[in-house]
Amino acid sequence: MRGPEGTLDARCSSEGTTAHDRSGAERILTGSEPFWIPPVRPDGRPHVAPPVAVWHDGAPHFATGLDERKAANLAGNPDGYFHHGPGRAPVFAVTPRGVLGFGKGEPFGRTKGEQALPVQQFIGSSSVWPSAVGAGIIGVCMLSPHRHQSLPSPAPEVDVSGSPARSGKLRRARTAVASATAFTAAAIGLWTGLGGTSAQAASAVPTPDHVIVVVFENHAYSQVIGSSSAPYINSLVSGGANLTQMYAETHPSQPNYYAMFSGSTQGITDDSCVTPGFSSAANLASEQLAAGRTWASYNETLPSQGSTTCSSGNYAQKHNPWFGFSNVPTSTAKTFAQFPTDYSTLPQLSFVTPNLCSDMHDCSVSTGDTWLKNNLGAYATWAKTHNSLLVVTMDEDNRLAGNRIPTVLYGQPVTAGSTSATTYDHYDLLRTLEDGQGLSAHAGNAASASDITGIWAS
């Protein structure tokens, strides 16, 4: 099957579609020149639930489980909006500007970071997607092995007015080699042909002796990084690594904690207290313990070690996802008073949860910054000379910045003063922590996430 001039050839099939969307797939397949491209992670691995692009009625569209109303919203926005696939898998984006970007973030959040770059550009359309496209993932395409030649240039201007553009040509692409024999091989060919790089060429994640992850609350990147209210955190930026395009998964707080700990929100959509041990899903702690490694959490104002209470003073269970898992011993949840002064006795991996004031939720950025300096500053200094790592991140933003959050990494394994503008999220951080611990298993969406790279000391 062939798309309009200048597009990629593809062979499409409705095989593997679920019962509820098979009829939608068949309708698209018999429609007006459907053209699908399977998106791919930068390291070449396909997504767990890959969305697909559909060339329909002379314009590219996406089948990612969207309803028609949301599709219209996306297609009609001239500023570059995009949408997650199922399970919040990253997807390419299509807008009236004609740009297909690769990215992650809140549904319909503004394009940011790497996906704002011209991964592949089409002349887009502001037309509403056919309702059949909104039925869900409807198929997989293999790239044709003879395609990926240099494409025509110069290309026409992209219409940014929101009206349908007049051409289906690619504005710019590079050569690539792909195989029609396997989805993964085809996906790798597509990405590398468009200027991406494979994980095999990226720096390996180091293996620190000790890692501490501390999570603050409800502030956007710009409220912390470069702010005079956070001098200590910004000193960690200068001496460590700054992820400038890091994004949370959703709102409110609690599902983000579950995402960064288990690779899934586990169906949680609010901040209500959970039934302790409600899930037996794999998570960072269960993987760590199963591998014979050490784990603990240190929770400020937790009434007592292992307490599963919902709330107590400034303590809130919603910020401690480990209590939701039956495969994480409650005894590994310690009070912050139990945080050791001899850092060599720390577990190989631990989370630190400040209370509702110290974490900037109820109190100021300055309060949280001072708390971090006073309570973990000595560890950070020690980590610089003891192959250890401090990760400072945020659960979510203030709902005003597309869920872009500050994340800083500091310690001997990190190149001082380094910056990464790659788009990452909580699942990528989880994947990086797992790989840094040498774990062979990956929880939930971490299995299809990317390691954080480009910041590690050689």
XYZ file of C-alpha atoms in Angstrom:
458
model
C 0.000 0.000 0.000
C 1.363 3.396 -0.890
C 0.724 6.789 0.649
C 0.811 10.125 -1.175
C 3.958 11.216 -2.971
C 6.947 11.543 -0.683
C 5.564 9.410 2.129
C 6.813 6.039 3.299
C 5.490 2.868 1.741
C 3.945 0.474 4.221
C 2.277 -2.895 4.440
C -0.667 -2.754 6.829
C -2.669 -5.382 8.634
C -5.507 -5.476 11.108
C -4.130 -8.659 12.663
C -3.751 -8.519 16.407
C -6.479 -5.965 16.954
C -8.873 -6.583 19.802
C -12.476 -7.547 19.239
C -13.868 -4.148 20.077
C -11.769 -2.306 17.534
C -11.422 -4.868 14.728
C -14.396 -3.463 12.838
C -12.886 0.001 13.063
C -9.629 -1.364 11.707
C -11.382 -2.999 8.792
C -13.247 0.204 7.962
C -9.994 2.158 7.915
C -8.262 -0.507 5.884
C -10.930 -0.260 3.211
C -11.002 3.548 3.366
C -9.142 6.249 1.532
C -5.468 5.270 1.297
C -4.751 4.444 4.936
C -1.115 4.935 5.800
C 0.288 3.839 9.155
C 3.677 4.309 10.789
C 4.529 2.432 13.995
C 6.212 4.871 16.398
C 9.305 3.735 18.237
C 11.403 4.631 21.229
C 14.786 6.303 20.552
C 16.610 3.059 21.419
C 14.596 1.135 18.841
C 12.388 -0.894 21.165
C 8.699 -0.811 20.266
C 6.254 0.482 22.837
C 4.329 -1.995 24.959
C 1.139 -0.708 23.367
C 2.338 1.166 20.282
C -0.056 3.693 18.827
C -0.197 3.954 15.059
C -0.300 6.786 12.594
C -2.960 6.650 9.890
C -2.798 8.410 6.555
C -6.418 9.165 5.821
C -8.076 11.598 3.431
C -4.749 13.145 2.468
C -3.479 13.849 5.988
C -1.720 11.981 8.812
C -3.750 11.105 11.908
C -3.365 8.915 14.978
C -5.277 5.987 16.357
C -4.475 6.020 20.074
C -7.836 5.395 21.672
C -8.934 9.017 21.429
C -12.553 9.880 21.073
C -13.557 12.130 18.188
C -13.936 15.227 20.361
C -10.369 14.968 21.636
C -9.155 14.210 18.154
C -10.742 17.391 16.902
C -9.127 19.318 19.726
C -5.710 17.995 18.829
C -6.046 18.369 15.077
C -7.383 21.916 15.351
C -4.682 23.308 17.623
C -2.045 25.317 15.742
C 0.478 25.425 18.593
C 1.658 21.848 18.524
C -0.372 19.657 20.825
C -0.096 15.930 21.236
C -1.549 12.974 23.105
C -0.309 9.899 24.946
C -1.035 6.475 23.620
C -2.591 3.829 25.852
C -0.652 3.399 29.068
C 0.809 6.861 28.478
C 3.186 5.532 25.861
C 4.910 8.340 23.968
C 3.488 9.098 20.547
C 4.285 11.220 17.574
C 2.215 14.373 17.319
C 0.404 15.831 14.349
C -0.717 19.434 14.168
C -1.789 21.925 11.522
C 1.858 22.943 11.403
C 2.523 19.538 9.901
C 5.038 18.335 12.487
C 5.083 14.763 13.734
C 6.990 15.001 17.000
C 8.185 12.399 19.473
C 7.331 13.180 23.049
C 5.634 12.579 26.355
C 3.631 14.629 28.805
C 0.157 15.596 29.785
C -2.571 14.958 27.212
C -2.757 17.983 24.946
C 0.226 19.593 26.642
C 2.366 21.853 24.491
C 5.132 20.238 22.530
C 8.408 20.462 24.340
C 12.023 19.472 24.135
C 12.993 16.955 21.548
C 9.571 16.436 20.014
C 9.514 20.094 18.986
C 12.379 19.222 16.654
C 11.625 18.040 13.119
C 11.746 14.289 13.687
C 9.587 13.979 10.596
C 7.445 16.676 9.050
C 4.277 16.274 7.065
C 1.942 18.850 5.716
C -0.845 18.387 8.222
C -4.578 18.789 8.337
C -7.026 20.328 10.774
C -9.818 17.988 9.727
C -11.582 15.922 12.373
C -10.465 12.330 12.531
C -12.924 9.719 11.291
C -14.755 8.175 14.230
C -13.396 4.751 13.340
C -9.874 5.958 14.074
C -10.880 6.668 17.650
C -11.658 3.013 18.271
C -8.183 2.269 19.629
C -4.991 0.755 18.283
C -6.054 -0.779 15.011
C -3.042 -2.424 13.471
C 0.658 -2.633 12.751
C 2.586 -1.727 9.609
C 5.902 -2.933 8.334
C 8.116 -0.517 6.460
C 8.854 -1.573 2.934
C 12.504 -2.686 2.583
C 13.036 -0.755 -0.658
C 11.905 2.613 0.688
C 13.711 5.403 2.579
C 15.347 7.209 -0.286
C 16.140 10.884 -0.186
C 12.909 12.793 -0.474
C 11.999 15.753 -2.700
C 13.179 19.231 -1.745
C 12.608 22.053 -1.403
C 9.250 21.300 0.199
C 6.258 23.603 0.281
C 5.639 25.901 3.219
C 3.610 24.502 6.062
C 0.205 26.088 6.511
C 0.016 27.323 10.128
C -3.400 28.886 9.821
C -5.192 25.710 10.873
C -6.608 25.043 7.430
C -5.836 21.789 5.623
C -2.547 21.970 3.759
C -2.323 21.190 0.099
C 0.415 18.624 -0.117
C 1.322 15.287 1.425
C 5.042 15.561 0.835
C 7.611 15.224 3.556
C 9.361 18.493 4.193
C 12.538 16.815 5.312
C 13.817 13.346 6.128
C 17.009 11.396 6.023
C 17.845 8.029 4.608
C 17.242 4.858 6.554
C 17.343 1.107 6.223
C 14.440 -0.950 7.517
C 13.300 -4.538 7.333
C 9.819 -5.775 6.636
C 10.527 -9.020 8.433
C 9.868 -7.790 11.973
C 8.099 -4.871 13.624
C 11.081 -4.052 15.798
C 13.500 -3.981 12.900
C 11.145 -1.744 10.959
C 10.722 0.552 13.901
C 14.475 0.848 14.398
C 14.897 1.688 10.739
C 12.300 4.430 10.906
C 13.790 6.119 13.930
C 17.463 5.913 12.973
C 16.615 7.024 9.469
C 15.142 10.203 10.888
C 18.243 11.113 12.829
C 17.608 9.244 16.080
C 20.172 7.190 17.923
C 20.016 3.733 19.360
C 20.532 2.942 23.039
C 23.437 0.750 22.028
C 25.347 3.929 21.175
C 24.418 5.721 24.394
C 26.406 5.758 27.617
C 25.648 2.943 30.024
C 23.919 3.778 33.284
C 26.459 3.611 36.128
C 26.068 1.419 39.193
C 26.310 3.637 42.290
C 26.992 2.108 45.692
C 24.070 4.006 47.205
C 21.168 5.917 45.678
C 18.734 8.221 47.464
C 15.659 9.604 45.687
C 13.919 12.499 47.410
C 10.566 13.676 46.089
C 9.181 17.182 46.593
C 5.699 18.418 45.793
C 3.673 20.410 43.294
C 6.140 22.855 41.767
C 7.050 23.491 38.161
C 10.557 23.561 36.774
C 10.658 27.356 36.587
C 9.564 27.709 40.208
C 12.701 25.936 41.411
C 15.480 25.905 38.830
C 17.036 29.358 38.656
C 14.915 30.580 41.552
C 16.471 32.589 44.359
C 14.159 30.666 46.695
C 16.102 27.452 46.067
C 19.814 28.293 46.387
C 20.793 24.830 47.598
C 18.980 22.925 44.865
C 20.551 25.247 42.318
C 23.976 24.542 43.795
C 23.257 20.867 43.102
C 22.442 21.856 39.517
C 25.843 23.527 39.201
C 27.665 20.545 40.642
C 25.483 17.834 39.157
C 23.091 17.217 36.271
C 19.926 19.112 35.364
C 17.144 17.443 33.371
C 15.512 20.400 31.658
C 12.688 18.439 30.024
C 11.446 16.159 32.775
C 7.698 15.591 33.050
C 5.310 14.026 35.531
C 2.628 11.624 34.334
C -0.656 13.039 35.555
C -2.473 14.873 38.367
C -2.876 14.777 41.320
C 0.056 13.635 43.457
C -0.573 10.028 44.402
C -0.728 8.397 40.942
C 2.618 10.004 40.110
C 4.249 8.335 43.102
C 2.901 4.978 41.995
C 4.122 5.652 38.453
C 7.683 6.417 39.505
C 7.731 3.451 41.905
C 5.946 0.745 39.917
C 5.732 1.895 36.299
C 1.960 2.314 36.564
C -0.539 4.455 38.397
C -2.162 1.156 39.460
C -5.567 2.603 38.648
C -5.227 5.390 41.204
C -6.770 8.667 40.101
C -6.917 10.712 43.313
C -5.184 11.257 46.653
C -7.454 9.044 48.745
C -5.743 6.666 51.145
C -5.305 3.173 49.759
C -5.818 -0.192 51.387
C -2.325 -1.296 52.431
C -1.022 -4.093 50.237
C -3.851 -3.777 47.701
C -1.496 -4.632 44.814
C 1.025 -7.377 44.191
C 2.363 -5.760 41.016
C 6.106 -5.580 40.460
C 7.746 -2.418 41.728
C 11.180 -0.988 42.385
C 11.410 -2.308 45.943
C 10.096 -5.808 45.175
C 12.542 -6.101 42.265
C 15.406 -4.879 44.419
C 14.645 -7.301 47.236
C 14.069 -10.234 44.865
C 17.543 -9.605 43.442
C 19.054 -9.875 46.928
C 19.745 -6.165 47.128
C 18.818 -3.717 49.888
C 15.952 -1.241 50.004
C 14.300 1.139 52.487
C 12.199 4.266 52.563
C 12.669 7.062 55.085
C 9.460 8.934 55.782
C 9.401 12.168 57.725
C 6.739 12.299 60.476
C 5.711 8.661 59.901
C 4.316 7.740 63.342
C 6.424 4.589 63.631
C 8.382 2.165 61.471
C 6.004 0.235 59.230
C 2.932 2.269 60.209
C 0.255 2.122 57.495
C -1.789 4.985 58.945
C -3.514 7.228 56.419
C -2.388 10.541 57.905
C -0.895 11.928 61.071
C -0.073 15.586 61.500
C 2.095 16.538 58.514
C 2.463 12.921 57.440
C 0.420 11.663 54.454
C 0.285 8.082 53.176
C -0.462 9.331 49.644
C 3.220 10.168 49.193
C 4.408 6.674 50.126
C 3.461 4.201 47.386
C 5.344 1.262 48.971
C 2.466 0.791 51.405
C 0.216 -0.144 48.488
C 2.172 -3.303 47.655
C 1.910 -6.643 49.401
C 5.360 -7.622 48.111
C 7.135 -4.779 49.952
C 7.604 -5.510 53.676
C 6.158 -2.685 55.761
C 9.228 -2.954 57.999
C 11.302 -1.389 55.204
C 9.301 1.842 55.663
C 11.261 3.677 58.332
C 10.870 6.999 60.039
C 13.235 9.749 58.973
C 14.652 9.696 62.484
C 16.113 6.306 61.487
C 18.084 7.790 58.616
C 21.689 6.783 59.343
C 24.505 9.215 60.017
C 27.005 6.669 58.697
C 26.046 6.783 55.040
C 27.967 3.612 54.234
C 25.236 1.725 56.131
C 22.480 3.052 53.875
C 20.604 0.564 51.697
C 21.769 0.360 48.117
C 18.545 2.111 47.107
C 16.226 4.259 49.194
C 13.537 6.893 48.885
C 13.223 9.851 51.238
C 9.788 11.417 51.671
C 9.661 14.799 53.442
C 6.433 15.675 55.224
C 3.740 18.012 53.902
C 5.617 21.126 54.957
C 9.168 20.070 54.177
C 8.184 18.827 50.697
C 6.922 22.282 49.578
C 3.296 21.075 49.471
C 2.052 23.240 52.325
C 5.139 25.375 52.800
C 7.394 27.403 50.539
C 10.074 26.429 48.046
C 12.562 28.051 50.402
C 11.389 25.815 53.251
C 11.903 22.686 51.164
C 15.264 23.872 49.872
C 16.494 24.535 53.402
C 15.190 21.148 54.564
C 17.090 19.399 51.791
C 20.330 21.203 52.647
C 20.016 20.554 56.360
C 18.974 16.916 56.099
C 20.634 15.542 52.956
C 23.360 18.080 52.220
C 25.975 16.066 54.106
C 24.981 12.925 52.182
C 25.268 14.814 48.888
C 28.791 15.926 49.767
C 29.686 12.377 50.795
C 28.187 10.953 47.595
C 30.642 12.999 45.534
C 33.544 10.902 46.791
C 31.834 7.578 47.500
C 30.336 6.522 44.157
C 26.837 7.403 45.313
C 23.925 9.354 43.920
C 21.257 11.804 45.084
C 18.185 12.307 42.884
C 15.958 15.298 43.642
C 12.665 15.382 41.780
C 9.043 16.505 42.028
C 5.833 14.476 41.935
C 3.984 16.939 39.655
C 3.954 20.611 38.739
C 1.526 23.310 39.861
C -0.865 22.451 36.988
C 0.259 25.546 35.098
C 3.344 24.368 33.205
C 2.391 21.243 31.250
C 3.630 19.075 34.148
C 7.252 19.976 33.532
C 9.113 19.377 36.771
C 12.621 19.937 38.153
C 14.889 16.905 38.439
C 18.515 17.100 39.530
C 21.047 14.289 39.901
C 24.154 14.770 42.022
C 27.078 12.590 43.055
C 30.287 10.999 41.867
C 28.690 9.145 38.897
C 27.387 12.438 37.450
C 29.255 14.892 35.240
C 29.277 18.187 37.122
C 27.397 20.964 35.361
C 25.861 18.644 32.789
C 22.427 19.240 31.290
C 20.070 17.042 29.332
C 17.295 18.469 27.158
C 15.980 15.005 26.319
C 12.353 14.535 27.268
C 12.034 12.184 30.240
C 9.298 11.238 32.674
C 8.779 9.192 35.853
C 8.893 5.939 33.906
C 12.299 6.844 32.490
C 13.585 7.639 35.971
C 12.285 4.286 37.199
C 13.979 2.483 34.310
C 17.249 4.282 35.074
C 17.089 3.331 38.752
C 16.394 -0.295 37.844
C 19.252 -0.465 35.362
C 21.573 1.338 37.776
C 20.885 -1.428 40.289
C 21.578 -4.092 37.698
C 18.019 -5.390 37.847
C 16.935 -7.622 34.984
C 13.219 -6.986 35.534
C 11.425 -3.745 34.735
C 8.140 -2.791 36.333
C 5.161 -1.772 34.204
C 5.882 1.008 31.730
C 9.552 1.043 32.722
C 9.912 -1.922 30.368
C 9.429 0.429 27.422
C 11.021 3.523 28.958
C 14.399 5.087 28.237
C 17.444 5.252 30.460
C 18.588 8.755 31.364
C 21.813 9.291 29.449
C 24.253 12.024 28.511
C 24.957 13.122 32.093
C 27.142 10.350 33.446
C 30.846 10.694 34.174
C 33.060 8.340 32.212
